[in-house]
Each structure stands twice: as C-alpha cells, then as structure tokens.
mmCIF file of C-alpha atoms in Angstrom:
data_model
loop_
_atom_site.group_PDB
_atom_site.id
_atom_site.type_symbol
_atom_site.label_atom_id
_atom_site.label_comp_id
_atom_site.label_asym_id
_atom_site.label_seq_id
_atom_site.Cartn_x
_atom_site.Cartn_y
_atom_site.Cartn_z
ATOM 1 C CA UNK A 1 -0.050 0.061 -0.092
ATOM 2 C CA UNK A 2 0.932 3.556 -0.407
ATOM 3 C CA UNK A 3 1.174 6.023 2.359
ATOM 4 C CA UNK A 4 -0.226 9.335 1.817
ATOM 5 C CA UNK A 5 -0.663 12.694 3.776
ATOM 6 C CA UNK A 6 -2.849 15.492 3.226
ATOM 7 C CA UNK A 7 -2.412 19.267 4.648
ATOM 8 C CA UNK A 8 -4.430 20.543 6.334
ATOM 9 C CA UNK A 9 -6.773 18.163 7.578
ATOM 10 C CA UNK A 10 -9.265 20.494 8.057
ATOM 11 C CA UNK A 11 -10.231 24.177 7.684
ATOM 12 C CA UNK A 12 -12.719 26.795 7.869
ATOM 13 C CA UNK A 13 -12.522 29.309 5.354
ATOM 14 C CA UNK A 14 -14.324 32.499 4.459
ATOM 15 C CA UNK A 15 -16.359 32.741 1.051
ATOM 16 C CA UNK A 16 -14.007 34.491 -1.874
ATOM 17 C CA UNK A 17 -10.889 33.011 -0.458
ATOM 18 C CA UNK A 18 -8.713 30.261 -1.879
ATOM 19 C CA UNK A 19 -7.361 27.298 0.039
ATOM 20 C CA UNK A 20 -4.206 25.169 -1.692
ATOM 21 C CA UNK A 21 -4.524 21.454 -0.322
ATOM 22 C CA UNK A 22 -1.391 19.536 -0.225
ATOM 23 C CA UNK A 23 -0.897 15.688 -1.087
ATOM 24 C CA UNK A 24 2.438 14.152 -0.132
ATOM 25 C CA UNK A 25 3.068 10.290 -1.140
ATOM 26 C CA UNK A 26 5.797 7.966 0.410
ATOM 27 C CA UNK A 27 7.346 6.721 -3.150
ATOM 28 C CA UNK A 28 6.958 7.681 -6.838
ATOM 29 C CA UNK A 29 3.801 7.607 -8.410
ATOM 30 C CA UNK A 30 2.632 8.341 -12.196
ATOM 31 C CA UNK A 31 -0.797 9.276 -11.473
ATOM 32 C CA UNK A 32 -2.045 11.354 -9.101
ATOM 33 C CA UNK A 33 -5.820 11.856 -8.588
ATOM 34 C CA UNK A 34 -8.253 14.785 -6.725
ATOM 35 C CA UNK A 35 -11.631 13.541 -5.380
ATOM 36 C CA UNK A 36 -14.494 15.554 -3.756
ATOM 37 C CA UNK A 37 -16.841 13.970 -1.539
ATOM 38 C CA UNK A 38 -19.516 16.326 -0.667
ATOM 39 C CA UNK A 39 -21.889 15.786 2.333
ATOM 40 C CA UNK A 40 -23.682 12.473 2.237
ATOM 41 C CA UNK A 41 -22.403 11.727 -1.493
ATOM 42 C CA UNK A 42 -20.098 9.247 -3.135
ATOM 43 C CA UNK A 43 -16.708 10.473 -4.472
ATOM 44 C CA UNK A 44 -16.308 12.559 -7.351
ATOM 45 C CA UNK A 45 -13.379 12.820 -9.438
ATOM 46 C CA UNK A 46 -12.136 16.302 -10.351
ATOM 47 C CA UNK A 47 -9.282 15.637 -12.257
ATOM 48 C CA UNK A 48 -6.163 13.387 -12.945
ATOM 49 C CA UNK A 49 -2.641 14.647 -12.359
ATOM 50 C CA UNK A 50 0.112 13.220 -14.333
ATOM 51 C CA UNK A 51 3.594 14.639 -13.682
ATOM 52 C CA UNK A 52 5.088 16.673 -16.429
ATOM 53 C CA UNK A 53 1.876 17.398 -17.693
ATOM 54 C CA UNK A 54 -1.410 19.746 -17.179
ATOM 55 C CA UNK A 55 -4.018 18.185 -15.182
ATOM 56 C CA UNK A 56 -6.726 16.638 -17.173
ATOM 57 C CA UNK A 57 -10.403 17.786 -15.649
ATOM 58 C CA UNK A 58 -13.950 15.870 -15.314
ATOM 59 C CA UNK A 59 -16.883 17.615 -16.890
ATOM 60 C CA UNK A 60 -18.177 20.230 -14.153
ATOM 61 C CA UNK A 61 -14.557 20.976 -12.652
ATOM 62 C CA UNK A 62 -12.261 23.514 -14.544
ATOM 63 C CA UNK A 63 -8.684 24.724 -13.897
ATOM 64 C CA UNK A 64 -9.796 28.336 -12.902
ATOM 65 C CA UNK A 65 -11.521 26.756 -10.081
ATOM 66 C CA UNK A 66 -9.403 24.000 -9.297
ATOM 67 C CA UNK A 67 -5.660 24.747 -10.297
ATOM 68 C CA UNK A 68 -3.415 21.406 -9.842
ATOM 69 C CA UNK A 69 0.077 21.523 -9.516
ATOM 70 C CA UNK A 70 2.324 18.313 -9.698
ATOM 71 C CA UNK A 71 5.939 19.379 -9.178
ATOM 72 C CA UNK A 72 7.437 16.044 -9.029
ATOM 73 C CA UNK A 73 6.483 12.223 -8.577
ATOM 74 C CA UNK A 74 5.581 12.662 -5.038
ATOM 75 C CA UNK A 75 3.418 15.771 -4.500
ATOM 76 C CA UNK A 76 1.001 17.357 -5.674
ATOM 77 C CA UNK A 77 -1.341 20.293 -4.602
ATOM 78 C CA UNK A 78 -5.257 21.460 -5.302
ATOM 79 C CA UNK A 79 -6.213 24.645 -5.032
ATOM 80 C CA UNK A 80 -10.439 25.671 -4.311
ATOM 81 C CA UNK A 81 -10.245 29.285 -5.636
ATOM 82 C CA UNK A 82 -12.727 31.707 -4.948
ATOM 83 C CA UNK A 83 -14.846 29.439 -2.355
ATOM 84 C CA UNK A 84 -18.341 29.378 -1.907
ATOM 85 C CA UNK A 85 -20.269 26.976 0.889
ATOM 86 C CA UNK A 86 -21.196 25.375 -2.089
ATOM 87 C CA UNK A 87 -17.327 23.923 -1.971
ATOM 88 C CA UNK A 88 -17.829 22.679 1.173
ATOM 89 C CA UNK A 89 -16.737 19.241 0.900
ATOM 90 C CA UNK A 90 -14.074 16.511 1.762
ATOM 91 C CA UNK A 91 -11.240 16.706 -0.880
ATOM 92 C CA UNK A 92 -9.274 13.635 -1.645
ATOM 93 C CA UNK A 93 -6.204 12.893 -2.976
ATOM 94 C CA UNK A 94 -5.389 9.510 -4.291
ATOM 95 C CA UNK A 95 -2.695 7.533 -6.374
ATOM 96 C CA UNK A 96 -2.429 4.561 -8.296
ATOM 97 C CA UNK A 97 0.185 2.122 -7.846
ATOM 98 C CA UNK A 98 1.132 1.221 -11.141
ATOM 99 C CA UNK A 99 2.210 -2.379 -10.345
ATOM 100 C CA UNK A 100 -0.608 -2.763 -8.488
ATOM 101 C CA UNK A 101 -2.979 -1.172 -10.020
ATOM 102 C CA UNK A 102 -5.019 -0.142 -7.205
ATOM 103 C CA UNK A 103 -5.882 3.119 -6.063
ATOM 104 C CA UNK A 104 -4.923 4.154 -2.550
ATOM 105 C CA UNK A 105 -6.455 7.119 -0.610
ATOM 106 C CA UNK A 106 -5.043 10.050 1.461
ATOM 107 C CA UNK A 107 -6.884 10.949 4.965
ATOM 108 C CA UNK A 108 -8.707 13.915 2.984
ATOM 109 C CA UNK A 109 -8.839 17.654 3.955
ATOM 110 C CA UNK A 110 -12.426 18.715 5.113
ATOM 111 C CA UNK A 111 -13.147 22.143 4.309
ATOM 112 C CA UNK A 112 -15.801 24.334 5.332
ATOM 113 C CA UNK A 113 -16.902 27.623 3.396
ATOM 114 C CA UNK A 114 -18.897 30.176 5.508
ATOM 115 C CA UNK B 1 -19.650 6.478 -19.817
ATOM 116 C CA UNK B 2 -19.054 4.367 -16.685
ATOM 117 C CA UNK B 3 -21.789 4.322 -13.757
ATOM 118 C CA UNK B 4 -21.778 2.358 -10.813
ATOM 119 C CA UNK B 5 -25.236 1.534 -8.876
ATOM 120 C CA UNK B 6 -25.579 0.400 -5.349
ATOM 121 C CA UNK B 7 -28.854 -0.675 -4.539
ATOM 122 C CA UNK B 8 -29.155 0.088 -0.750
ATOM 123 C CA UNK B 9 -28.700 3.348 0.433
ATOM 124 C CA UNK B 10 -28.919 2.409 4.280
ATOM 125 C CA UNK B 11 -28.878 -1.108 5.943
ATOM 126 C CA UNK B 12 -29.530 -1.804 9.529
ATOM 127 C CA UNK B 13 -28.592 -4.844 11.157
ATOM 128 C CA UNK B 14 -28.384 -6.980 14.242
ATOM 129 C CA UNK B 15 -24.939 -8.278 15.020
ATOM 130 C CA UNK B 16 -24.392 -12.025 13.637
ATOM 131 C CA UNK B 17 -27.116 -10.957 10.704
ATOM 132 C CA UNK B 18 -25.568 -11.852 6.934
ATOM 133 C CA UNK B 19 -25.242 -8.745 4.940
ATOM 134 C CA UNK B 20 -24.977 -8.514 0.943
ATOM 135 C CA UNK B 21 -24.661 -5.351 -0.569
ATOM 136 C CA UNK B 22 -25.718 -4.740 -4.562
ATOM 137 C CA UNK B 23 -23.589 -3.135 -6.597
ATOM 138 C CA UNK B 24 -24.049 -3.175 -10.670
ATOM 139 C CA UNK B 25 -21.985 -1.400 -13.148
ATOM 140 C CA UNK B 26 -22.124 -0.120 -16.719
ATOM 141 C CA UNK B 27 -18.847 -0.175 -18.650
ATOM 142 C CA UNK B 28 -18.859 -2.551 -21.891
ATOM 143 C CA UNK B 29 -15.055 -3.497 -22.031
ATOM 144 C CA UNK B 30 -12.968 -4.902 -19.297
ATOM 145 C CA UNK B 31 -12.701 -3.450 -15.802
ATOM 146 C CA UNK B 32 -11.326 -3.977 -12.354
ATOM 147 C CA UNK B 33 -13.872 -4.156 -9.480
ATOM 148 C CA UNK B 34 -13.178 -2.654 -5.929
ATOM 149 C CA UNK B 35 -15.125 -2.547 -2.620
ATOM 150 C CA UNK B 36 -13.938 0.409 -0.249
ATOM 151 C CA UNK B 37 -14.686 1.211 3.280
ATOM 152 C CA UNK B 38 -14.836 4.269 5.403
ATOM 153 C CA UNK B 39 -15.331 3.710 9.098
ATOM 154 C CA UNK B 40 -16.457 6.586 11.298
ATOM 155 C CA UNK B 41 -13.847 9.159 11.440
ATOM 156 C CA UNK B 42 -11.228 7.166 9.216
ATOM 157 C CA UNK B 43 -9.861 7.619 5.472
ATOM 158 C CA UNK B 44 -11.027 5.453 2.875
ATOM 159 C CA UNK B 45 -9.861 1.758 3.036
ATOM 160 C CA UNK B 46 -9.430 -0.902 0.367
ATOM 161 C CA UNK B 47 -11.656 -3.905 1.489
ATOM 162 C CA UNK B 48 -11.138 -6.079 -1.714
ATOM 163 C CA UNK B 49 -11.062 -6.263 -5.139
ATOM 164 C CA UNK B 50 -11.164 -8.319 -8.555
ATOM 165 C CA UNK B 51 -8.970 -8.212 -11.228
ATOM 166 C CA UNK B 52 -9.526 -11.510 -12.579
ATOM 167 C CA UNK B 53 -9.576 -15.209 -12.100
ATOM 168 C CA UNK B 54 -11.976 -16.766 -9.715
ATOM 169 C CA UNK B 55 -14.865 -14.803 -9.574
ATOM 170 C CA UNK B 56 -15.142 -15.055 -6.100
ATOM 171 C CA UNK B 57 -12.735 -12.985 -4.165
ATOM 172 C CA UNK B 58 -12.107 -12.648 -0.284
ATOM 173 C CA UNK B 59 -10.953 -9.416 1.368
ATOM 174 C CA UNK B 60 -10.073 -8.180 5.004
ATOM 175 C CA UNK B 61 -12.185 -8.755 7.987
ATOM 176 C CA UNK B 62 -14.412 -12.058 6.610
ATOM 177 C CA UNK B 63 -15.614 -9.897 3.688
ATOM 178 C CA UNK B 64 -16.136 -11.405 0.237
ATOM 179 C CA UNK B 65 -17.686 -10.286 -3.439
ATOM 180 C CA UNK B 66 -18.914 -12.136 -6.304
ATOM 181 C CA UNK B 67 -17.998 -10.865 -10.038
ATOM 182 C CA UNK B 68 -20.928 -11.920 -12.091
ATOM 183 C CA UNK B 69 -20.492 -10.343 -15.647
ATOM 184 C CA UNK B 70 -23.331 -11.369 -16.852
ATOM 185 C CA UNK B 71 -25.247 -9.209 -14.709
ATOM 186 C CA UNK B 72 -22.470 -6.486 -14.260
ATOM 187 C CA UNK B 73 -22.573 -7.059 -10.751
ATOM 188 C CA UNK B 74 -20.131 -7.262 -8.003
ATOM 189 C CA UNK B 75 -22.025 -7.759 -4.453
ATOM 190 C CA UNK B 76 -20.513 -7.507 -1.351
ATOM 191 C CA UNK B 77 -21.290 -10.277 1.468
ATOM 192 C CA UNK B 78 -20.595 -11.044 4.826
ATOM 193 C CA UNK B 79 -22.050 -14.149 6.663
ATOM 194 C CA UNK B 80 -21.917 -12.616 10.318
ATOM 195 C CA UNK B 81 -21.646 -8.724 10.881
ATOM 196 C CA UNK B 82 -20.169 -7.031 13.777
ATOM 197 C CA UNK B 83 -20.889 -4.174 15.387
ATOM 198 C CA UNK B 84 -17.367 -2.956 14.194
ATOM 199 C CA UNK B 85 -18.521 -3.259 10.809
ATOM 200 C CA UNK B 86 -20.696 0.001 11.049
ATOM 201 C CA UNK B 87 -19.381 1.876 8.326
ATOM 202 C CA UNK B 88 -20.016 3.440 4.893
ATOM 203 C CA UNK B 89 -19.201 1.077 1.888
ATOM 204 C CA UNK B 90 -18.529 2.085 -1.543
ATOM 205 C CA UNK B 91 -18.319 -0.076 -4.811
ATOM 206 C CA UNK B 92 -16.191 1.481 -7.104
ATOM 207 C CA UNK B 93 -14.948 0.572 -10.644
ATOM 208 C CA UNK B 94 -11.991 1.340 -13.230
ATOM 209 C CA UNK B 95 -11.061 0.356 -16.639
ATOM 210 C CA UNK B 96 -8.642 -2.385 -16.857
ATOM 211 C CA UNK B 97 -5.951 0.065 -17.571
ATOM 212 C CA UNK B 98 -2.749 1.471 -15.814
ATOM 213 C CA UNK B 99 -3.665 4.946 -14.685
ATOM 214 C CA UNK B 100 -7.046 5.519 -14.704
ATOM 215 C CA UNK B 101 -9.416 6.645 -12.340
ATOM 216 C CA UNK B 102 -12.283 5.141 -9.812
ATOM 217 C CA UNK B 103 -15.966 5.954 -10.472
ATOM 218 C CA UNK B 104 -17.513 5.344 -7.322
ATOM 219 C CA UNK B 105 -21.477 4.280 -6.308
ATOM 220 C CA UNK B 106 -23.075 6.333 -4.343
ATOM 221 C CA UNK B 107 -22.165 4.486 -0.819
ATOM 222 C CA UNK B 108 -24.246 2.322 1.387
ATOM 223 C CA UNK B 109 -24.293 3.270 5.381
ATOM 224 C CA UNK B 110 -24.432 0.097 7.209
ATOM 225 C CA UNK B 111 -25.181 0.397 10.871
ATOM 226 C CA UNK B 112 -24.900 -3.085 12.757
ATOM 227 C CA UNK B 113 -26.471 -2.907 16.394
ATOM 228 C CA UNK B 114 -25.054 -5.334 19.512
#
C-alpha cells in the first residue's frame, strides 16, 4: 500500500478566499487523482494529475476553479479558488500504484466555507 | 460512460446477521472492481478487489464479493456482521488500464446494532 498524507486535515474558510491542499506520497507514482466528497455523497473525480503535464479535468470541473500542480512524482497540490459554501466538502488525494493497479487514498481535507 | 449503482442507501442489521450489498456497473469493456470501506472518522480503505480469475474474492475482515459478468454485478457479502462493521461502503469500478480513475457508487451506510 501507499502512505499518503494531506495538509491541512481540515479548515474553515471565508467565502471568496482560496485554499491550497497538499498531497504527499511516500514513493514515486505516475498518476495522482483528486476527488471531492460532498456531505452525504459519494466520491466524484475532479481531475487526474500526471507529472510533467497539465491536469485532466472531469466534466463540471475547470482549471480556473481547481488549479492543480504536480511538480514531481511524490507531490501534488489542489487549490480551491474563490470559494463558496457549495465548495464545502472533503477533498481526497489518491494514487494509482502502477504495478498493483489499485488506488489508495489519503486521509482527506475537510473544508468548510462560511 | 461508466457508472456504478449501489442498491441500498442505508442498511440496518443486528450483530450476527448476514450481509449482502448490491453493486451493478455499466461499462462494455474489461474492468477492475473494488469495494472500499470508510469507518466513522477514518479515511477510505480498500476492502477487496477483483481483477481477473476466480470471480469469488475474499477481502479483509471476513468480507467477500462475487463478480457475475453476465449481470455486471459485484455484490459484497459477509456471513455474520459485527458492531465494528458499522461504516460506509463504496463500490468502485475502473477500466482495466493503468492510470485510469475510479468511478464510485453512491455508497451504502451500514449500521450494526449490538
């Protein structure tokens, strides 16, 4: 399995501000994924981040709202920009261990927007 | 597009009762199938997975799942649940291809009373 850490674990933010979430993995991985879990809902894929290229966003998610960086093979950030209360969710980082083809998840960042 | 359907939103059982959670998916190609569990206050953990071979797979904590290709189903079972099985259970599917993301069902909340 992979050890994945996320920072911050939780935050309460004001409407209109931005928050950057960090994801650190204990080993090099090619693909990293960002998911959102809204209250009482399932996980929805936001984007796929491949090191060295721009992230690929799912329908309904745009780079201006959720910019992603992937500077190396063990780290990625997701920024939630110009936040509104609708952005209150748990944001999860996930990695696909290539040889195992299984995704492992970080502990998540619980975001509340007031 | 792929989709995953979980039949039960909330299941309530007494300890020692048997459990079966339904999961159906839609995708015409080869898929890898997963069940994840999220215990209260904890992060998402892999319960079991199916890639190929024996369609009956065993996971952690006495859980098993059966892949029925003709029915596009991957139902989760446990013969005798315990209070500690109280959690949210997610069925997920991905294309059998490295680097592709998981598609999740809406989840089933299992409450086990002692």
